[in-house]
Amino acid sequence: MINLHALTRRATGALVCAVALLSPSAQAASSADSAAPTPITVMSYETSPAAMAFADDLAQRRGLDAAWVRQQIGAAQRLPSVIRLMAPAPRGAYKNWAAYRARFIEPIRVRAGQRFWEANREALARAELEYGVPASLIVGVIGVESIYGRYTGNFRVIDALSTLAFDFPAEHPRAEARTEFFRAELEQFLSLTQRTGMDPLTVRGSYAGAMGWPQFMPSSWSQFAIDFDGDSKVDLVNSPADAIGSVANYFKAFGWQTGQPTHYPVGFDESRLDKDGLLAPDILPSFGVESFTAMGALLEGPALQHPGKLALIELQNGDPANGGAPATYLAGTDNFYVVTRYNWSSYYALAVIELGQTVQALVERQ
């Protein structure tokens, strides 16, 4: 629930998930990282002056025992594989929505989603009632993030976060901002484990440091994770109910509007189309229906009565000059934008939405 190339912008808000750090994305790798090999040659951060200075500063600011913080960070290992995975993507590459979609809306994930829905009907219904977030969206997120708990990551979180906090790839164009982001997440992680009694040296997650069924980053766990199964503790690793409630709570906190669609079909009147103008705000809804259609977008039915703002969402389908198909377009609402708060990617958001809808249709046919 997390796009590498938008992480600087996301750092000003909440960053949820491992997938969100890929790109939402290397997202298939997020599911597969449980099988990632552990590097043979490692370096312990106990020998890093920068890491130890950070540990002392963190302990002082957070009121934590300095020796304990030094011990945890000092036990972290530098993982070259994590550094490689965070290397900047090549510029100018075309994305492919059809290929991206096929990675997530596929039989194994859909059948797992059906079983998850049937096993957790009560929690899903209660989350939808209490937070107004559709069960299908919650199911879609957990399915994309971890295939319903099947792949939650096999990197020690302390290793992943320390590596990215102190050895983020310097060649990355936003290395400084991302270093600060991961240092903040490392701080959140140590504070979280100290507060909850989790052993920071045994918690495992994605190579970006995201954890559990919904792949929450430590800051999102601290802010949005809730006890939804009533056992007086928050457990996103072993409790699907807590994962369900926490995802719903997250979306509600970011402004989910109950009953509003996430998107509408859209066409174009080529004679008056200002596509560049429509795409300029990116995925941020910025146009009322009147101004949207005045710039050449064609809407029909309920979309013409939409009371809020809209954004033109473009999803590439490869390079048209090299066998790719034309781009896919849709009119995104404020709720579509809310879904992208989990991962700053329209591709991710639509995959989550469509996976959830596909699972729901299967469940309703049974």
XYZ file of C-alpha atoms in Angstrom:
366
model
C 0.000 0.000 0.000
C 2.953 2.213 -1.295
C 5.036 4.328 -5.557
C 8.731 4.695 -5.350
C 8.808 7.763 -7.531
C 6.204 9.617 -5.504
C 7.644 8.885 -2.097
C 8.811 12.453 -1.582
C 5.219 13.660 -1.902
C 3.906 10.815 0.238
C 6.325 11.671 3.011
C 4.178 14.688 3.790
C 1.231 12.409 4.507
C 0.927 8.752 5.429
C 2.780 5.987 3.710
C 1.147 2.673 4.253
C 2.512 -0.253 2.527
C 5.336 -2.117 0.970
C 3.715 -2.125 -2.369
C 3.455 1.558 -2.050
C 7.168 1.818 -2.123
C 7.420 -0.117 -5.300
C 5.820 0.538 -8.214
C 2.127 0.764 -5.235
C 4.940 -1.575 -8.904
C 7.868 -3.811 -8.426
C 4.637 -4.607 -6.549
C 4.750 -8.164 -7.608
C 8.178 -8.284 -6.001
C 6.602 -7.180 -2.752
C 4.527 -10.336 -2.737
C 7.514 -12.446 -3.672
C 10.033 -10.976 -1.265
C 9.307 -13.650 1.337
C 11.514 -15.870 -0.765
C 14.258 -13.280 -1.256
C 17.704 -14.627 -0.412
C 19.531 -13.262 2.606
C 22.878 -11.740 1.571
C 25.898 -13.751 2.672
C 28.071 -10.710 3.344
C 26.507 -8.207 5.740
C 27.588 -5.255 7.798
C 26.281 -4.529 11.253
C 25.253 -0.931 11.942
C 26.940 -1.016 15.343
C 30.084 0.100 13.485
C 28.337 3.032 11.768
C 28.942 6.427 13.436
C 25.919 7.877 11.630
C 23.656 5.097 12.855
C 24.884 5.354 16.433
C 24.529 9.137 16.445
C 20.975 8.711 15.156
C 20.295 6.154 17.900
C 21.451 8.557 20.619
C 19.393 11.411 19.204
C 16.305 9.212 18.828
C 16.599 7.945 22.406
C 16.858 11.471 23.766
C 13.907 12.813 21.768
C 11.654 9.821 22.435
C 12.629 9.262 26.052
C 13.891 5.752 25.297
C 16.777 3.952 26.948
C 19.859 4.898 24.916
C 21.572 1.555 25.432
C 18.473 -0.292 24.203
C 18.164 1.854 21.079
C 21.869 1.461 20.312
C 21.549 -2.294 20.781
C 18.617 -2.592 18.357
C 20.069 -0.410 15.614
C 23.512 -1.895 16.198
C 22.104 -5.371 15.579
C 20.628 -4.301 12.234
C 22.401 -5.521 9.139
C 23.018 -3.673 5.895
C 21.218 -5.532 3.094
C 22.656 -4.967 -0.403
C 19.547 -6.567 -1.920
C 17.368 -3.843 -0.394
C 19.637 -1.152 -1.806
C 19.393 -2.711 -5.266
C 15.607 -2.905 -5.064
C 15.425 0.785 -4.196
C 17.574 1.885 -7.138
C 15.824 4.449 -9.374
C 13.763 3.073 -12.240
C 14.808 3.916 -15.807
C 13.295 7.116 -17.120
C 10.853 7.249 -19.987
C 9.628 3.663 -19.724
C 5.997 3.131 -20.688
C 3.707 1.537 -18.131
C 1.196 -1.119 -19.126
C -2.138 -1.194 -17.344
C -3.261 -4.442 -18.971
C -0.112 -6.264 -17.850
C -0.246 -4.640 -14.422
C -3.885 -5.631 -13.941
C -3.167 -9.217 -14.947
C -0.706 -9.575 -12.074
C -3.437 -8.927 -9.524
C -6.765 -9.927 -11.051
C -5.828 -13.541 -11.625
C -7.308 -16.883 -10.480
C -5.104 -17.606 -7.471
C -5.628 -14.173 -5.913
C -9.332 -14.094 -6.756
C -9.993 -17.523 -5.222
C -7.980 -16.552 -2.140
C -10.096 -13.404 -1.924
C -13.280 -15.434 -2.063
C -12.109 -17.621 0.808
C -11.020 -14.539 2.780
C -14.404 -12.864 2.278
C -16.340 -15.956 3.285
C -14.184 -16.506 6.377
C -14.446 -12.869 7.494
C -17.990 -11.872 6.536
C -18.836 -10.482 9.959
C -15.728 -8.308 10.254
C -16.104 -7.007 6.692
C -19.773 -6.173 7.204
C -19.050 -4.460 10.509
C -16.194 -2.423 9.017
C -18.412 -1.297 6.149
C -21.168 -0.323 8.586
C -18.901 1.537 11.023
C -16.573 3.271 8.542
C -18.648 3.415 5.361
C -15.834 1.808 3.360
C -17.021 -0.971 1.008
C -16.004 -4.499 1.917
C -14.866 -4.957 -1.690
C -12.285 -2.174 -1.330
C -10.906 -3.643 1.897
C -10.690 -7.076 0.278
C -8.990 -5.562 -2.766
C -6.307 -3.846 -0.698
C -5.413 -6.876 1.397
C -5.381 -9.028 -1.713
C -3.016 -6.773 -3.632
C -0.796 -6.169 -0.622
C -0.256 -9.696 0.689
C -2.617 -12.149 -1.059
C -4.607 -12.265 2.173
C -1.665 -12.791 4.478
C 0.156 -15.310 2.288
C 3.105 -13.011 1.530
C 3.828 -10.467 4.233
C 7.587 -10.291 3.673
C 10.567 -12.127 5.067
C 13.014 -9.290 5.666
C 13.736 -8.286 9.229
C 12.115 -4.870 9.448
C 14.988 -3.496 11.516
C 17.412 -4.488 8.728
C 15.282 -3.071 5.907
C 14.601 0.250 7.614
C 18.174 0.702 8.835
C 19.560 -0.050 5.380
C 17.257 2.530 3.794
C 17.816 5.036 6.602
C 21.603 4.986 6.386
C 22.428 3.603 2.935
C 19.650 4.727 0.609
C 21.018 4.745 -2.979
C 22.839 8.063 -3.346
C 22.261 8.115 -7.100
C 18.521 8.378 -6.594
C 17.238 11.869 -7.521
C 15.349 12.152 -4.220
C 17.794 10.293 -2.021
C 17.907 12.964 0.692
C 14.137 13.128 1.151
C 13.784 9.371 1.140
C 16.600 8.939 3.613
C 14.745 11.245 5.972
C 11.526 9.348 5.364
C 13.064 5.998 6.273
C 14.830 7.439 9.311
C 11.442 8.649 10.507
C 9.978 5.180 9.888
C 12.854 3.552 11.772
C 12.118 5.865 14.683
C 8.434 4.978 14.514
C 9.255 1.283 14.363
C 11.445 1.320 17.466
C 8.914 3.415 19.362
C 6.120 1.046 18.290
C 7.956 -2.087 19.348
C 9.029 -0.592 22.664
C 5.460 0.520 23.357
C 3.802 -2.771 22.394
C 6.405 -5.236 23.613
C 7.219 -6.603 20.158
C 10.802 -7.748 19.698
C 12.264 -5.392 17.060
C 14.812 -8.023 16.051
C 12.221 -10.626 15.109
C 9.521 -8.605 13.316
C 9.530 -9.360 9.593
C 8.048 -7.496 6.661
C 8.724 -6.232 3.157
C 12.044 -4.909 1.918
C 10.652 -1.424 2.503
C 9.749 -2.176 6.115
C 5.985 -2.642 5.727
C 4.256 -5.190 7.925
C 1.331 -7.532 8.219
C -1.684 -8.408 6.095
C -2.264 -4.781 4.983
C 1.462 -3.980 4.735
C 1.398 -0.925 6.969
C 4.558 1.087 7.433
C 5.365 1.727 11.120
C 3.937 5.255 11.080
C 0.667 3.997 9.595
C 0.521 1.181 12.151
C 0.903 3.758 14.930
C -1.688 6.140 13.463
C -4.347 3.942 11.901
C -4.096 0.331 13.123
C -6.928 -0.655 15.450
C -8.067 -3.570 17.597
C -11.073 -4.775 15.604
C -11.386 -8.296 17.021
C -11.792 -7.123 20.614
C -8.816 -8.908 22.156
C -7.327 -5.658 23.529
C -4.309 -5.676 21.240
C -3.541 -4.609 17.679
C -2.174 -7.439 15.551
C -1.853 -6.888 11.824
C 0.236 -10.047 11.411
C -2.118 -12.689 12.805
C -5.559 -11.070 13.025
C -7.455 -10.629 9.745
C -10.143 -8.724 11.661
C -7.612 -6.157 12.867
C -6.322 -5.848 9.308
C -9.853 -5.319 7.986
C -10.716 -2.674 10.571
C -7.376 -0.918 10.162
C -7.705 -0.604 6.382
C -11.218 0.777 6.791
C -10.016 3.196 9.459
C -7.197 4.345 7.192
C -9.494 5.175 4.287
C -12.004 6.889 6.545
C -9.233 9.028 8.015
C -8.232 10.128 4.522
C -11.727 11.279 3.655
C -13.600 8.332 2.151
C -17.124 9.472 1.216
C -19.684 6.726 1.739
C -21.713 5.955 -1.363
C -19.585 7.928 -3.807
C -18.241 5.956 -6.803
C -14.491 5.831 -7.277
C -14.650 6.575 -11.003
C -16.802 6.861 -14.114
C -16.297 5.948 -17.774
C -15.077 8.847 -19.903
C -14.810 9.564 -23.616
C -13.547 12.533 -25.625
C -14.858 15.075 -28.075
C -11.724 15.440 -30.182
C -12.956 18.717 -31.724
C -12.566 20.584 -28.412
C -10.356 18.291 -26.380
C -7.742 19.859 -24.127
C -6.196 16.626 -22.876
C -3.039 18.284 -21.587
C -5.126 20.652 -19.501
C -7.230 17.805 -18.139
C -4.153 15.778 -17.225
C -2.235 18.689 -15.692
C -3.476 18.157 -12.090
C -2.507 14.455 -12.330
C -4.765 12.314 -10.121
C -5.987 15.185 -7.918
C -9.706 15.866 -8.607
C -9.775 19.471 -9.807
C -12.668 19.907 -12.236
C -16.389 20.231 -11.723
C -18.547 18.382 -14.254
C -19.162 21.572 -16.235
C -15.504 22.515 -16.593
C -14.512 18.875 -17.159
C -16.868 18.507 -20.094
C -16.074 21.988 -21.430
C -12.509 20.784 -21.973
C -13.700 17.949 -24.178
C -14.381 15.097 -21.765
C -17.592 13.174 -22.402
C -19.619 11.843 -19.481
C -22.976 10.149 -19.347
C -25.597 8.958 -16.888
C -24.825 9.385 -13.167
C -21.456 10.977 -13.939
C -23.229 14.073 -15.245
C -24.819 14.530 -11.817
C -21.620 14.034 -9.844
C -21.552 16.754 -7.141
C -17.802 16.833 -6.520
C -14.586 17.280 -8.443
C -13.170 14.964 -11.090
C -9.726 14.103 -12.428
C -8.831 12.624 -15.794
C -6.936 9.409 -15.050
C -4.640 8.080 -17.766
C -3.337 4.499 -17.679
C -0.792 3.640 -20.348
C -0.939 0.283 -22.120
C 2.614 0.177 -23.397
C 4.257 2.229 -26.121
C 1.769 2.708 -28.998
C 4.706 3.132 -31.385
C 5.994 -0.333 -30.468
C 2.912 -2.504 -30.413
C 1.264 -1.042 -27.316
C -2.451 -0.347 -27.116
C -4.019 3.093 -26.648
C -4.153 4.378 -23.085
C -7.135 3.681 -20.837
C -8.928 6.703 -19.399
C -11.428 7.198 -16.610
C -12.886 10.057 -14.608
C -11.639 9.705 -11.042
C -13.588 11.065 -8.073
C -12.427 12.158 -4.630
C -12.820 8.538 -3.527
C -10.447 7.354 -6.247
C -7.964 9.878 -4.900
C -8.484 8.485 -1.382
C -7.523 5.009 -2.629
C -4.283 6.464 -3.990
C -3.407 7.651 -0.477
C -2.587 4.014 0.211
C -0.207 4.041 -2.730
C 0.407 7.071 -4.932
C -0.475 5.245 -8.140
C -3.589 5.226 -10.283
C -2.578 1.761 -11.517
C -2.496 0.464 -7.960
C -5.809 2.113 -7.085
C -7.674 0.651 -10.046
C -6.157 -2.802 -9.462
C -7.364 -2.706 -5.849
C -10.831 -1.573 -6.904
C -11.200 -4.160 -9.660
C -9.808 -7.045 -7.599
C -12.305 -6.288 -4.841
C -15.188 -6.037 -7.295
C -14.178 -9.292 -8.984
C -14.068 -11.127 -5.651
C -17.396 -9.624 -4.607
C -19.060 -10.800 -7.819
C -17.744 -14.314 -7.227
C -18.928 -14.339 -3.604
C -22.392 -13.109 -4.602
C -22.736 -15.843 -7.223
C -22.177 -18.596 -4.651
